[in-house]
Short mmCIF file of C-alpha atoms and ligand atoms in Angstrom, two decimals:
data_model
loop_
_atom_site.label_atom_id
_atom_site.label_comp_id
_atom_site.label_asym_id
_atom_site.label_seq_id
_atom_site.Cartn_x
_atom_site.Cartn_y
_atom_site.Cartn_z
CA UNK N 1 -173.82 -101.43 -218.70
CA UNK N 2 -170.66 -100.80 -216.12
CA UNK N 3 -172.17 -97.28 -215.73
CA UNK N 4 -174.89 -98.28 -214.06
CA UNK N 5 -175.40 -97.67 -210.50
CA UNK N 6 -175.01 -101.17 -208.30
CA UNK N 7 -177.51 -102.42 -205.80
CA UNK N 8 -176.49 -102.28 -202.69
CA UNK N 9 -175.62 -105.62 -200.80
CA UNK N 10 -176.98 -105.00 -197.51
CA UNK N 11 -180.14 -106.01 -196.30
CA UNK N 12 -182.77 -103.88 -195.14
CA UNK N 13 -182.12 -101.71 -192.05
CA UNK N 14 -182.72 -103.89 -188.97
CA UNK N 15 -182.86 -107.58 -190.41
CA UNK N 16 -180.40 -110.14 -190.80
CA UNK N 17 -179.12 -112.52 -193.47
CA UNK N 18 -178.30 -115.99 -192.05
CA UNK N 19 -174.90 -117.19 -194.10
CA UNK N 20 -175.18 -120.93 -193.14
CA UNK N 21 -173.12 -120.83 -190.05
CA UNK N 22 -175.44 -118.50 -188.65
CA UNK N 23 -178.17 -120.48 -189.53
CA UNK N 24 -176.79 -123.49 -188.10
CA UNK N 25 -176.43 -121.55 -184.87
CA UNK N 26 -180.48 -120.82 -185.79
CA UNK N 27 -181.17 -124.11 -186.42
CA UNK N 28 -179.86 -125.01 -183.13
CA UNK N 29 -181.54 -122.80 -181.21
CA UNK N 30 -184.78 -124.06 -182.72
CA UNK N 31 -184.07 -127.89 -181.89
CA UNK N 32 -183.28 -127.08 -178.39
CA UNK N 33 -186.53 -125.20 -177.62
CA UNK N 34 -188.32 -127.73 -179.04
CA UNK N 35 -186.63 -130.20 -177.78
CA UNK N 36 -187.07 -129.03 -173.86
CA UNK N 37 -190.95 -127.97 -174.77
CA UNK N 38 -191.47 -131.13 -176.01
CA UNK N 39 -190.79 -132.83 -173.22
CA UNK N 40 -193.30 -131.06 -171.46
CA UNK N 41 -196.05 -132.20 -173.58
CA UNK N 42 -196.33 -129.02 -175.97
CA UNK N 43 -196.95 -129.63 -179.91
CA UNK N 44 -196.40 -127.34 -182.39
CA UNK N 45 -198.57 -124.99 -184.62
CA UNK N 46 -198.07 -122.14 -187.02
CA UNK N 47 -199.50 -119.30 -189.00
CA UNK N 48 -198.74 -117.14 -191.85
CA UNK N 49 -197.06 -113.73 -190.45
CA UNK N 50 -200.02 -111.76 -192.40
CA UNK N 51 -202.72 -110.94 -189.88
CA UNK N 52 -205.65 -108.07 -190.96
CA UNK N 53 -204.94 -105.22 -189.14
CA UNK N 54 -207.98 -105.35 -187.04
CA UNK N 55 -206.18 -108.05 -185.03
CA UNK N 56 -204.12 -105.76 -183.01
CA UNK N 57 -206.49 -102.62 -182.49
CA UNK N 58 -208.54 -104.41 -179.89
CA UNK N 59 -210.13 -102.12 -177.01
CA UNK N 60 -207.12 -101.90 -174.43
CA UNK N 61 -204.89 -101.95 -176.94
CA UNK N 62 -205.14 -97.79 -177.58
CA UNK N 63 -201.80 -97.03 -175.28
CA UNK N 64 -199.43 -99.31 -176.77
CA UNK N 65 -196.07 -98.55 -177.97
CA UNK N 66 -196.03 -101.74 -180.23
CA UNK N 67 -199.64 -101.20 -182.06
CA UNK N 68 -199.06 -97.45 -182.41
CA UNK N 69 -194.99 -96.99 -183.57
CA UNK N 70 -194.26 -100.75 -184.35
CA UNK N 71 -195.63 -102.49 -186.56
CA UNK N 72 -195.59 -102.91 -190.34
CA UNK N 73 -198.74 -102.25 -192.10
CA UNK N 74 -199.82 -101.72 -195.41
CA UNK N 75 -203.17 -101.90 -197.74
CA UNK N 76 -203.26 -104.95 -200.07
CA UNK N 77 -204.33 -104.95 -203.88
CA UNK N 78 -207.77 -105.59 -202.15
CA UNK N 79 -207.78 -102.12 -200.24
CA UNK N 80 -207.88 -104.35 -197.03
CA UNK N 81 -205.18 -103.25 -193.81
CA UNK N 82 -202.64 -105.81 -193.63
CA UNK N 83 -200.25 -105.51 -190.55
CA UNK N 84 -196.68 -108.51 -190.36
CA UNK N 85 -197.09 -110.01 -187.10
CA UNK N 86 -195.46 -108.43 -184.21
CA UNK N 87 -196.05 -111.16 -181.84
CA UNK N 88 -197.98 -114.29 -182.24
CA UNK N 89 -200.19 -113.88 -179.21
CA UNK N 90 -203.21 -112.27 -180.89
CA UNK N 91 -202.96 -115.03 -183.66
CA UNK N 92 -202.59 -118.16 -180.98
CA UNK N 93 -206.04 -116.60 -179.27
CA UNK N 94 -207.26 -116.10 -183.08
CA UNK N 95 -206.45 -119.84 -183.50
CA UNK N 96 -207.57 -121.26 -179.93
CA UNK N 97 -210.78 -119.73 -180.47
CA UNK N 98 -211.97 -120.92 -183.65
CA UNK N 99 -211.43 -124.22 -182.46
CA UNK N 100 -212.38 -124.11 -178.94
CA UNK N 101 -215.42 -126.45 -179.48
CA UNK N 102 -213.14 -129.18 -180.64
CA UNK N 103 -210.05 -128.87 -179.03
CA UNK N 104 -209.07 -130.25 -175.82
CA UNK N 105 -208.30 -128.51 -172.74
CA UNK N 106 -205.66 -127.72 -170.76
CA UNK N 107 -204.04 -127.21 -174.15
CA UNK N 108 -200.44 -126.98 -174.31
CA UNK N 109 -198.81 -125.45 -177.69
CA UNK N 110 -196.05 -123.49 -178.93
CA UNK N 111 -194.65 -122.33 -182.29
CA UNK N 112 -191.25 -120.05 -183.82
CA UNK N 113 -192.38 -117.56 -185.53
CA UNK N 114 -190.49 -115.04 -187.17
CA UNK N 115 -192.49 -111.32 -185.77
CA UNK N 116 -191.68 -108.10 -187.16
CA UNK N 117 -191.32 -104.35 -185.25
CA UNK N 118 -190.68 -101.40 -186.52
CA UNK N 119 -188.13 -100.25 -183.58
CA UNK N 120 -184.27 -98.96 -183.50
CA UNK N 121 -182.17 -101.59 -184.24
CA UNK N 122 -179.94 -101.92 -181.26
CA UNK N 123 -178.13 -105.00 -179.27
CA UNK N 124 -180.68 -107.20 -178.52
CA UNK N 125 -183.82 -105.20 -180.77
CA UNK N 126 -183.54 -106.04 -184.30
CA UNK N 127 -186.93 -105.10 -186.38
CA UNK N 128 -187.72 -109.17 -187.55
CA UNK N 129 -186.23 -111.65 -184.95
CA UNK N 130 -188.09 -115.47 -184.16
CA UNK N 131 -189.50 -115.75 -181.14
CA UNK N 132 -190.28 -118.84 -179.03
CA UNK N 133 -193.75 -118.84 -178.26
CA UNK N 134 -195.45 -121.42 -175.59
CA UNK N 135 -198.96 -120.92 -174.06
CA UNK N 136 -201.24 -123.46 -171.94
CA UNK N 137 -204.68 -122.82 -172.27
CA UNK N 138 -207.85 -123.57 -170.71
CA UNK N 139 -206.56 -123.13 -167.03
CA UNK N 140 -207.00 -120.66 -164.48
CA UNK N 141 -204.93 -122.69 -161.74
CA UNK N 142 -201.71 -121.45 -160.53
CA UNK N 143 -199.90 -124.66 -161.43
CA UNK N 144 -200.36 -123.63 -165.25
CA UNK N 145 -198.16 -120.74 -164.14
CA UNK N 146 -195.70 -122.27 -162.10
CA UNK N 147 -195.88 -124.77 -164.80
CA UNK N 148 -194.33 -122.11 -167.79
CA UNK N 149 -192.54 -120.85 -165.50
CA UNK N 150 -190.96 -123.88 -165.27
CA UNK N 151 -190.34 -124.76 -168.30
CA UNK N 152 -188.72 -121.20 -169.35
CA UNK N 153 -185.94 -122.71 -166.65
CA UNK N 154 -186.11 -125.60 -168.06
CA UNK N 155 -185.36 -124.43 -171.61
CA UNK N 156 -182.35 -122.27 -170.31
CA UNK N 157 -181.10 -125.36 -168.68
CA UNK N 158 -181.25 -127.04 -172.00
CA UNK N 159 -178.72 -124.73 -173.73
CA UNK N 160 -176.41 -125.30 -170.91
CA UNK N 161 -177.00 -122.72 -168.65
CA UNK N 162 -177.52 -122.72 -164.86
CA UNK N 163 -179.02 -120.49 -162.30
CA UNK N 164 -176.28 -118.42 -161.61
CA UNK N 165 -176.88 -116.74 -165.09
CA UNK N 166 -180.28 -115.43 -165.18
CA UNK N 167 -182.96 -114.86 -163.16
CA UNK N 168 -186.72 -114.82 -163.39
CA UNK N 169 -188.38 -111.35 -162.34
CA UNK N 170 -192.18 -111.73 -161.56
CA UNK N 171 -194.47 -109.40 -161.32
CA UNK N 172 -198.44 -108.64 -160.90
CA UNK N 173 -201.00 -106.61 -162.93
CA UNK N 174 -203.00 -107.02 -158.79
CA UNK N 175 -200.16 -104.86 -157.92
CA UNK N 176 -200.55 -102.40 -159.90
CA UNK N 177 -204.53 -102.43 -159.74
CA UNK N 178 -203.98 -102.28 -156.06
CA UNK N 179 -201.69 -99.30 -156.41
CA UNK N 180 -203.94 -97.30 -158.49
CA UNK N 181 -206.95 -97.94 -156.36
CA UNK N 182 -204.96 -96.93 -153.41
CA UNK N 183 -203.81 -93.38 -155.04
CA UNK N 184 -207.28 -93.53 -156.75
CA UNK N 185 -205.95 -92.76 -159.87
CA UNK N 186 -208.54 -92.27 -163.04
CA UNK N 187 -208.62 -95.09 -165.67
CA UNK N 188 -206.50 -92.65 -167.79
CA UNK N 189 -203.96 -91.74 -165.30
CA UNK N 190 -203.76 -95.58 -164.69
CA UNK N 191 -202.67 -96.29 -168.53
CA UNK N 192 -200.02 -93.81 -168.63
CA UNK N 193 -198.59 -94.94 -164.82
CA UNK N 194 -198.37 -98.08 -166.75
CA UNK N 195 -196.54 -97.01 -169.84
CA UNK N 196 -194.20 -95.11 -167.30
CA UNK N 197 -193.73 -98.54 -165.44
CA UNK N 198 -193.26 -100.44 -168.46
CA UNK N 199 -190.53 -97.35 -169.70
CA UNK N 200 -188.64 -97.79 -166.85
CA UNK N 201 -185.56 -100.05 -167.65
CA UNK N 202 -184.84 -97.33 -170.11
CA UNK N 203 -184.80 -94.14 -167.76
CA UNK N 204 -182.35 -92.46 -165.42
CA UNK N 205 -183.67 -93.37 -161.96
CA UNK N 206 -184.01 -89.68 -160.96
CA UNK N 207 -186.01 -89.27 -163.86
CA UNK N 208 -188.21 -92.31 -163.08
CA UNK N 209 -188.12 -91.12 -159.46
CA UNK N 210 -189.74 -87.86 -160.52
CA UNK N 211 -192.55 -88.52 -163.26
CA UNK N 212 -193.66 -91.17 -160.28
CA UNK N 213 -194.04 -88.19 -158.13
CA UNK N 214 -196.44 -86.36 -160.40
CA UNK N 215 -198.71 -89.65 -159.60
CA UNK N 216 -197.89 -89.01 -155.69
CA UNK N 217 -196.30 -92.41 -155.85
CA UNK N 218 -192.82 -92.79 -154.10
CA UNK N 219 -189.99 -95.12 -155.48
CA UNK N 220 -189.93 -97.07 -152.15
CA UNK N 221 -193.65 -97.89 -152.68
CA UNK N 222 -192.56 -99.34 -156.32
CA UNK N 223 -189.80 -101.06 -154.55
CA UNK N 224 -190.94 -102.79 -151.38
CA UNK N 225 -194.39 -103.52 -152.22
CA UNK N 226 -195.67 -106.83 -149.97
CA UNK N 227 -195.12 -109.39 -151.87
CA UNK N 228 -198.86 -110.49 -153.64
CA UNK N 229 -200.51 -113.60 -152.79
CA UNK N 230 -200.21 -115.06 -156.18
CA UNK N 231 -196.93 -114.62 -156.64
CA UNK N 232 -196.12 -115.81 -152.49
CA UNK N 233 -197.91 -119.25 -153.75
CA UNK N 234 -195.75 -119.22 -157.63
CA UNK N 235 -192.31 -118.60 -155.88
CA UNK N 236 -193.63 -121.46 -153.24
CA UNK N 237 -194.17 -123.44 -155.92
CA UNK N 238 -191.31 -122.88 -157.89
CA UNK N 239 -188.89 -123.54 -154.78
CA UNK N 240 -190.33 -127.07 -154.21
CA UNK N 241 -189.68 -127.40 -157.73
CA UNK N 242 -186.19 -126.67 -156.85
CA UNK N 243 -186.63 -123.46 -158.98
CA UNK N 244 -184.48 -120.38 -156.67
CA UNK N 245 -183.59 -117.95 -158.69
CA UNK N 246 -186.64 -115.88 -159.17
CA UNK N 247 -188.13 -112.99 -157.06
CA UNK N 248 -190.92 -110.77 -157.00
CA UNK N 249 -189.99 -107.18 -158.70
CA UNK N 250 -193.12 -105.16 -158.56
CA UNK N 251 -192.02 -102.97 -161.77
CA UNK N 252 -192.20 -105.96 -163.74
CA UNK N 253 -195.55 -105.01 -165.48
CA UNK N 254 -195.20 -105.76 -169.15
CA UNK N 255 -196.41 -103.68 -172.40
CA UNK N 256 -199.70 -105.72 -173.60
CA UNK N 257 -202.96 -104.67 -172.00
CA UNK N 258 -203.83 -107.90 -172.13
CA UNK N 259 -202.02 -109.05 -169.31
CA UNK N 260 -204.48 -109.65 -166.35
CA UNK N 261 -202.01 -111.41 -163.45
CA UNK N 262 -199.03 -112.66 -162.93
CA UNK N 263 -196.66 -111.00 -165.24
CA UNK N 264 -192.80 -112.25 -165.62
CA UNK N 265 -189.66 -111.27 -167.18
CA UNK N 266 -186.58 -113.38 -167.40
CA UNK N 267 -183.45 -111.47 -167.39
CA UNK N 268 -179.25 -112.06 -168.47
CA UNK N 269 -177.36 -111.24 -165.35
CA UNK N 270 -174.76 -110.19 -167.41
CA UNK N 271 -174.62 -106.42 -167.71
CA UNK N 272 -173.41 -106.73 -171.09
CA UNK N 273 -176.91 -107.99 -172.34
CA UNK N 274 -179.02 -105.93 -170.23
CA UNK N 275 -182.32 -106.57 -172.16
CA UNK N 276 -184.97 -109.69 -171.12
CA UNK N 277 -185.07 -113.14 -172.67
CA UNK N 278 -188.52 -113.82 -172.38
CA UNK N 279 -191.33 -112.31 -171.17
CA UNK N 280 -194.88 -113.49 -170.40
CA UNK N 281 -198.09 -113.72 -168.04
CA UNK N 282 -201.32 -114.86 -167.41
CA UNK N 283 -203.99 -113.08 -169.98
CA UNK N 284 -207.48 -114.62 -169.27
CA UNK N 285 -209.52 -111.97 -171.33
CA UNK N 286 -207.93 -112.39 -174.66
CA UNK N 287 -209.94 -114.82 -176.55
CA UNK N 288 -213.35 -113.11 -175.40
CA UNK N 289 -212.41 -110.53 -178.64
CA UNK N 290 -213.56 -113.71 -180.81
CA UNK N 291 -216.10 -114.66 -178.30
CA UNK N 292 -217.99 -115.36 -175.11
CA UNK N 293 -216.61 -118.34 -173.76
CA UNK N 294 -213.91 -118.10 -171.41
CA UNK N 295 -210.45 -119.52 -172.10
CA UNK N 296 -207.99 -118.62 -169.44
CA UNK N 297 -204.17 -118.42 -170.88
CA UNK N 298 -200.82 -118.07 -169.93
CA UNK N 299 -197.48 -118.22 -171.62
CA UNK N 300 -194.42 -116.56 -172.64
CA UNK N 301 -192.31 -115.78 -175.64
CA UNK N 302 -188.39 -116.04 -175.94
CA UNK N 303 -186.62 -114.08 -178.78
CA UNK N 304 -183.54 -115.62 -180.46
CA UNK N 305 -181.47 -112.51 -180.42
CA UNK N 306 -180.69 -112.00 -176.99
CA UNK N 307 -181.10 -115.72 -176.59
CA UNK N 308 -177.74 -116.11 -178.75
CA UNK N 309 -175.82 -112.68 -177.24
CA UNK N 310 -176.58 -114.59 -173.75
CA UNK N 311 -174.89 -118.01 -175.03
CA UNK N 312 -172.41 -116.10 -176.59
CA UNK N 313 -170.99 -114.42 -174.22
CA UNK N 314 -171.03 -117.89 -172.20
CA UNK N 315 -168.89 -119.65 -174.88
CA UNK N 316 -172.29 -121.80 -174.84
CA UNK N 317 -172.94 -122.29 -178.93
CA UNK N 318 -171.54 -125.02 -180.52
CA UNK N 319 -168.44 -124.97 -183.50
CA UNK N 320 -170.21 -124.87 -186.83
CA UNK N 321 -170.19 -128.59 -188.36
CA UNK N 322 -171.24 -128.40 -191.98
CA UNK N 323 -173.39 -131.23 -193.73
CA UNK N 324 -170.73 -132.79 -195.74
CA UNK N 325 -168.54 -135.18 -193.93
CA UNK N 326 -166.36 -135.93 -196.38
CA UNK N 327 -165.41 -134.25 -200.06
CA UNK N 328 -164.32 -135.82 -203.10
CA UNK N 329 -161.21 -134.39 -204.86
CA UNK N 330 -160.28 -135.46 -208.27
CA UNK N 331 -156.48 -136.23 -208.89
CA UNK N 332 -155.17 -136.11 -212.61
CA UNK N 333 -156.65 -132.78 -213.50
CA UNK N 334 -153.21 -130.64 -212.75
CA UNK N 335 -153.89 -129.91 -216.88
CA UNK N 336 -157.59 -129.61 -217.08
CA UNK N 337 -158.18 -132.23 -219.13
CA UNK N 338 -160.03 -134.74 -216.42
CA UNK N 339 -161.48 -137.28 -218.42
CA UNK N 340 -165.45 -137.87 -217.98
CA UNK N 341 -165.13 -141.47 -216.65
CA UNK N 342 -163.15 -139.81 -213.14
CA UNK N 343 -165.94 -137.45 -212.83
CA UNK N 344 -168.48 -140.43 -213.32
CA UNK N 345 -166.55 -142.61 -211.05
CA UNK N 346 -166.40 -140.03 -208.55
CA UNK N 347 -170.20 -139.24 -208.18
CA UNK N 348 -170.69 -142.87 -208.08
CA UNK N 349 -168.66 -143.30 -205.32
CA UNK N 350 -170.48 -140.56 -203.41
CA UNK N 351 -173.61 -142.13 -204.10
CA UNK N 352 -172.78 -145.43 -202.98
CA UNK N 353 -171.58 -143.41 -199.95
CA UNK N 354 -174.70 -141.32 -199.79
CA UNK N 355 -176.96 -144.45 -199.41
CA UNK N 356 -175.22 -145.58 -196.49
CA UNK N 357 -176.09 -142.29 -194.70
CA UNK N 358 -172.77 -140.31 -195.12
CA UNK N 359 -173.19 -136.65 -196.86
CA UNK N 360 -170.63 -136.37 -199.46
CA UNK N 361 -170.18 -133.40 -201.75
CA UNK N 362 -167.78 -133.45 -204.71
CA UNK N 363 -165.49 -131.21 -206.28
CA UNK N 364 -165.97 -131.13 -210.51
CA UNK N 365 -161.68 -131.31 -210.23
CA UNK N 366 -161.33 -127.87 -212.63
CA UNK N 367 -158.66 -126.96 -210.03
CA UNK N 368 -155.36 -128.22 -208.70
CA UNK N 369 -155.38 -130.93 -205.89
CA UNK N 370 -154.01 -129.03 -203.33
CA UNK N 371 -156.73 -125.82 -203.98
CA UNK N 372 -159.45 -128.63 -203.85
CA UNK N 373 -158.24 -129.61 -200.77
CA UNK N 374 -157.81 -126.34 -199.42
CA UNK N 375 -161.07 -125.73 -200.36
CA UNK N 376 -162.46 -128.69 -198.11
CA UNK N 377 -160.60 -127.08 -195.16
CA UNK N 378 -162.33 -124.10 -195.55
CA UNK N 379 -165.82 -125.28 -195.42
CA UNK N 380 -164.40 -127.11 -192.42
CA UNK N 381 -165.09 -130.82 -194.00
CA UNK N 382 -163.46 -133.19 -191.73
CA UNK N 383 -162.40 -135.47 -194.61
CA UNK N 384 -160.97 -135.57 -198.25
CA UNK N 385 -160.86 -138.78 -200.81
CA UNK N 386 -158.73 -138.74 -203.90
CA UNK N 387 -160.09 -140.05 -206.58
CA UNK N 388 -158.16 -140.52 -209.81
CA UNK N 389 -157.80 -142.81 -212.91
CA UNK N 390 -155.78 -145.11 -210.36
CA UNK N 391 -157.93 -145.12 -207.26
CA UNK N 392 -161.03 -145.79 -209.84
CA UNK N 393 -159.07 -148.73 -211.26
CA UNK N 394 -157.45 -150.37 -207.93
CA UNK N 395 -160.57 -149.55 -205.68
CA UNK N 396 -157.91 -147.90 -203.32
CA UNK N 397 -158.35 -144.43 -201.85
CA UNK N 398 -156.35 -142.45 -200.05
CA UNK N 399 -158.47 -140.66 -197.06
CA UNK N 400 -157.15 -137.57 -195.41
CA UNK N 401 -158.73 -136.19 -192.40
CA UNK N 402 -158.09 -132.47 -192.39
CA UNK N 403 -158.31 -131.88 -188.91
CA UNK N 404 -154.85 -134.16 -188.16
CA UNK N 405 -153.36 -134.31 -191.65
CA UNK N 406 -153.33 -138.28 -191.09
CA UNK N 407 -153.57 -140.19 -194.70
CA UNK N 408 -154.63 -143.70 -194.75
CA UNK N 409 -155.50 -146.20 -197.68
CA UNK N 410 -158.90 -147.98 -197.53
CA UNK N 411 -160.52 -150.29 -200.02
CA UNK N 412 -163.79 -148.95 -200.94
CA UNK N 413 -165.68 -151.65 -199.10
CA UNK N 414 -164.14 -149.94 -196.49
CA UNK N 415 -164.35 -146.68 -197.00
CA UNK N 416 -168.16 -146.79 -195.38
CA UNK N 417 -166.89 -147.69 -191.57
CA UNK N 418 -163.63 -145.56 -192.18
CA UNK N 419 -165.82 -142.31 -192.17
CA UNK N 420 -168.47 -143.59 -189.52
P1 LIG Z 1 -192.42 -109.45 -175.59
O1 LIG Z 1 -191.89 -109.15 -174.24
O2 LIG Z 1 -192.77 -108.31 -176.45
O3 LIG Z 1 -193.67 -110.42 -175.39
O4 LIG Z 1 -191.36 -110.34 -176.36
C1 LIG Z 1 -190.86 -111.53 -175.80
C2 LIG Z 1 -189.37 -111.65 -176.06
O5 LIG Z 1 -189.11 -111.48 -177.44
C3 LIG Z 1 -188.50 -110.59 -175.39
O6 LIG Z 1 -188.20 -110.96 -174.06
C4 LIG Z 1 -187.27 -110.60 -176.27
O7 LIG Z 1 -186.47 -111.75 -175.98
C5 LIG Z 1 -187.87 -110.83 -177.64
N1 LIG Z 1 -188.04 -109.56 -178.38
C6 LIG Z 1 -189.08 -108.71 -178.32
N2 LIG Z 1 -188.89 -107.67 -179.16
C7 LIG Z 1 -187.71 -107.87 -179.78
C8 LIG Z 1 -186.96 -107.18 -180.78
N3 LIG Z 1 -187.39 -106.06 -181.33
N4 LIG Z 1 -185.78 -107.71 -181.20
C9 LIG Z 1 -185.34 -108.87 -180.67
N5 LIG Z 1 -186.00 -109.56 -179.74
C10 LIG Z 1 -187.16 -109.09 -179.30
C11 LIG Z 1 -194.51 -110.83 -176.38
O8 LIG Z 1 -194.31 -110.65 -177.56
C12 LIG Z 1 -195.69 -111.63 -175.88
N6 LIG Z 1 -196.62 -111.82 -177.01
C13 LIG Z 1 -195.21 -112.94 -175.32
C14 LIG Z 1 -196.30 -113.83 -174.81
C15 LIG Z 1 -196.64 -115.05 -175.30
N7 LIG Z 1 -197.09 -113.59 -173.78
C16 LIG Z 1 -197.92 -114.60 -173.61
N8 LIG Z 1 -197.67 -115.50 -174.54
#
């Protein structure tokens, strides 16, 4: 048996493992967004992160990065193509449109899905991370922009952040139509200007500078286009809203064909996390793959990993709490031999506690007090209770918070308000 070769502990190459104070800092990331969509009206929905393949090779879809290198397909048992979600757009439009007869419109939604892509694990790329994912559907009006717009403020806000750390970058697919047009370049030439655009956070700007040239496009034409009418009226909008830090950057374009106008990133000013937060836009076409009638969308989705490396670096998570508030250490067992009525005693006391809403966990008393208290400490419980043959006997327990050392003696009626 020993000679036998260990598994390895890691997981696989570009996921993570959430110990439970990561997943507390998880679990708080998902209350908050739902919290602040909430309160813009937006109920939640899921899926299952198996979609057939077919979902993501739509017509338009032939140039993109994610379809082609990223995602995670296989053939099931059933010889069908079976690809893990990279995003949950395609499935929200899936969803939308099967019920479009019965559902009501504008319809406001969003959901956390966990989304898989095959890419380089890297800060802020991981190849599974959850992604916040809120879309309003059913209208083409520029309020339903300004509107998600909005709210990805308002969700920043939420964690504790304020202007002076991010700012929204919108762009236009107009803009670009209007710039091919202009150097009337073929369809074809127009999909790979777009892939360059879309590239360009991750080039040298000489570089950039020079594969725009073979499109007889110059950087200053990328740089100071007019600013589009749409976006004039969304920034309007936005400022009366009392929403400043956002501007129009005409290389904001986005990866997904599906895009068809306004087009936004939001970005960490800190140069430390230099990738985008969220990223969205108006895509009208989407749900005609499922059919005819028209459902205008727009929405946005906002990945947890840089979410947390851009509240991280502003000190903005919150110190891991864990679920038990108090922990019950049994006295007497110095020898091992703890007798079965101070065990008994002990988890009857934490149920009595229990039912009055405090989360108690117990120790079985197999070690020395002062280890069972150490232990406590360690998982960051704020308080310990002795309980012994005495304590069980006199209904008088010793309570010492952790945090100050302080003892004090409590009956155990009173134990209940002495932990609130
Ligand atoms: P996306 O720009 O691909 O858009 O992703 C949105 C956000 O997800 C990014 O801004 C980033 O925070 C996060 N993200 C993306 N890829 C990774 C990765 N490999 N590792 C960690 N985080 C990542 C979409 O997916 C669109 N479907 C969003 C959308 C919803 N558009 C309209 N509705």
């Amino acid at each position: 048996m020993s000679e036998t070769k260990k598994l390895s502990t890691e997981a696989y190459k570009g996921v993570r493992d959430f110990y439970p104070e990561d997943e507390a800092i998880q679990q708080y990331l998902f209350s908050t967004m739902s919290r602040a969509v909430e309160r813009f009206g937006y109920a939640r929905y899921d899926a299952s992160v198996l979609e057939p393949s077919e979902l993501y090779k739509s017509k338009g879809a032939e140039n993109e990065e994610l379809v082609n290198e990223q995602t995670y397909t296989f053939i099931d048992r059933g010889d069908r193509e079976v690809t893990l979600r990279p995003e949950m757009t395609p499935t929200v439009a899936r969803m939308v449109a099967a019920r479009r007869r019965e559902l009501s419109f504008p319809l406001r939604w969003y959901s956390i899905p966990n989304v898989f892509r095959y890419e380089r694990p890297q800060r802020g790329r991981l190849r599974e991370h959850w992604q916040l994912n809120v879309d309003l559907f059913g209208s083409s009006s520029i309020e339903a922009d300004v509107e998600v717009i909005a709210l990805a403020h308002a969700i920043l806000k939420e964690f504790g952040a304020t202007e002076k750390d991010f700012e929204i970058r919108i762009g236009s697919r107009t803009f670009l139509n209007e710039l091919t047009a202009r150097h009337r370049l073929s369809e074809d030439a127009a999909k790979s200007l777009h892939t360059l655009l879309d590239r360009r956070a991750k080039m040298m700007i000489g570089e950039f500078e020079v594969a725009l040239k073979e499109y007889g496009i110059s950087l200053g034409e990328i740089n100071a286009g007019d600013v589009p009418n749409d976006v004039r009226m969304i920034l309007d909008h936005l400022a009366q809203l009392g929403i400043t830090n956002v501007r129009f950057d005409p290389s904001i374009i986005r990866g997904f064909s599906y895009y068809t106008g306004v087009v936004f990133e939001v970005f960490d000013i800190d140069p430390q996390n230099n990738r985008s937060l969220f990223g969205g836009g108006r895509y009208d076409n989407l749900l005609s793959l499922f059919s005819d009638d028209l459902v205008p969308a727009v929405g946005f989705g906002m990945g947890d990993v840089t979410l947390r490396d851009f509240l991280e670096v502003r000190g903005l998570l919150p110190a891991y709490t864990p679920p038990a508030k108090a922990y019950l250490a049994i006295a007497g067992s110095d020898n091992g031999s703890i007798s079965d009525s101070i065990a008994l005693g002990a988890m009857q006391l934490a149920d009595e506690l229990r039912a009055t809403g405090i989360n108690v966990a117990i120790d079985f008393g197999d070690r020395k007090l002062g280890d069972q208290i150490k232990a406590a400490d360690k998982q960051h419980i704020p308080f310990v209770i002795v309980v012994g043959a005495n304590e069980l006997a006199s209904g008088t327990f010793t309570v010492k918070e952790l945090a100050t050392g302080e003892e004090r003696t409590m009956s155990r009626g009173d134990l209940i308000e002495g932990l609130k």
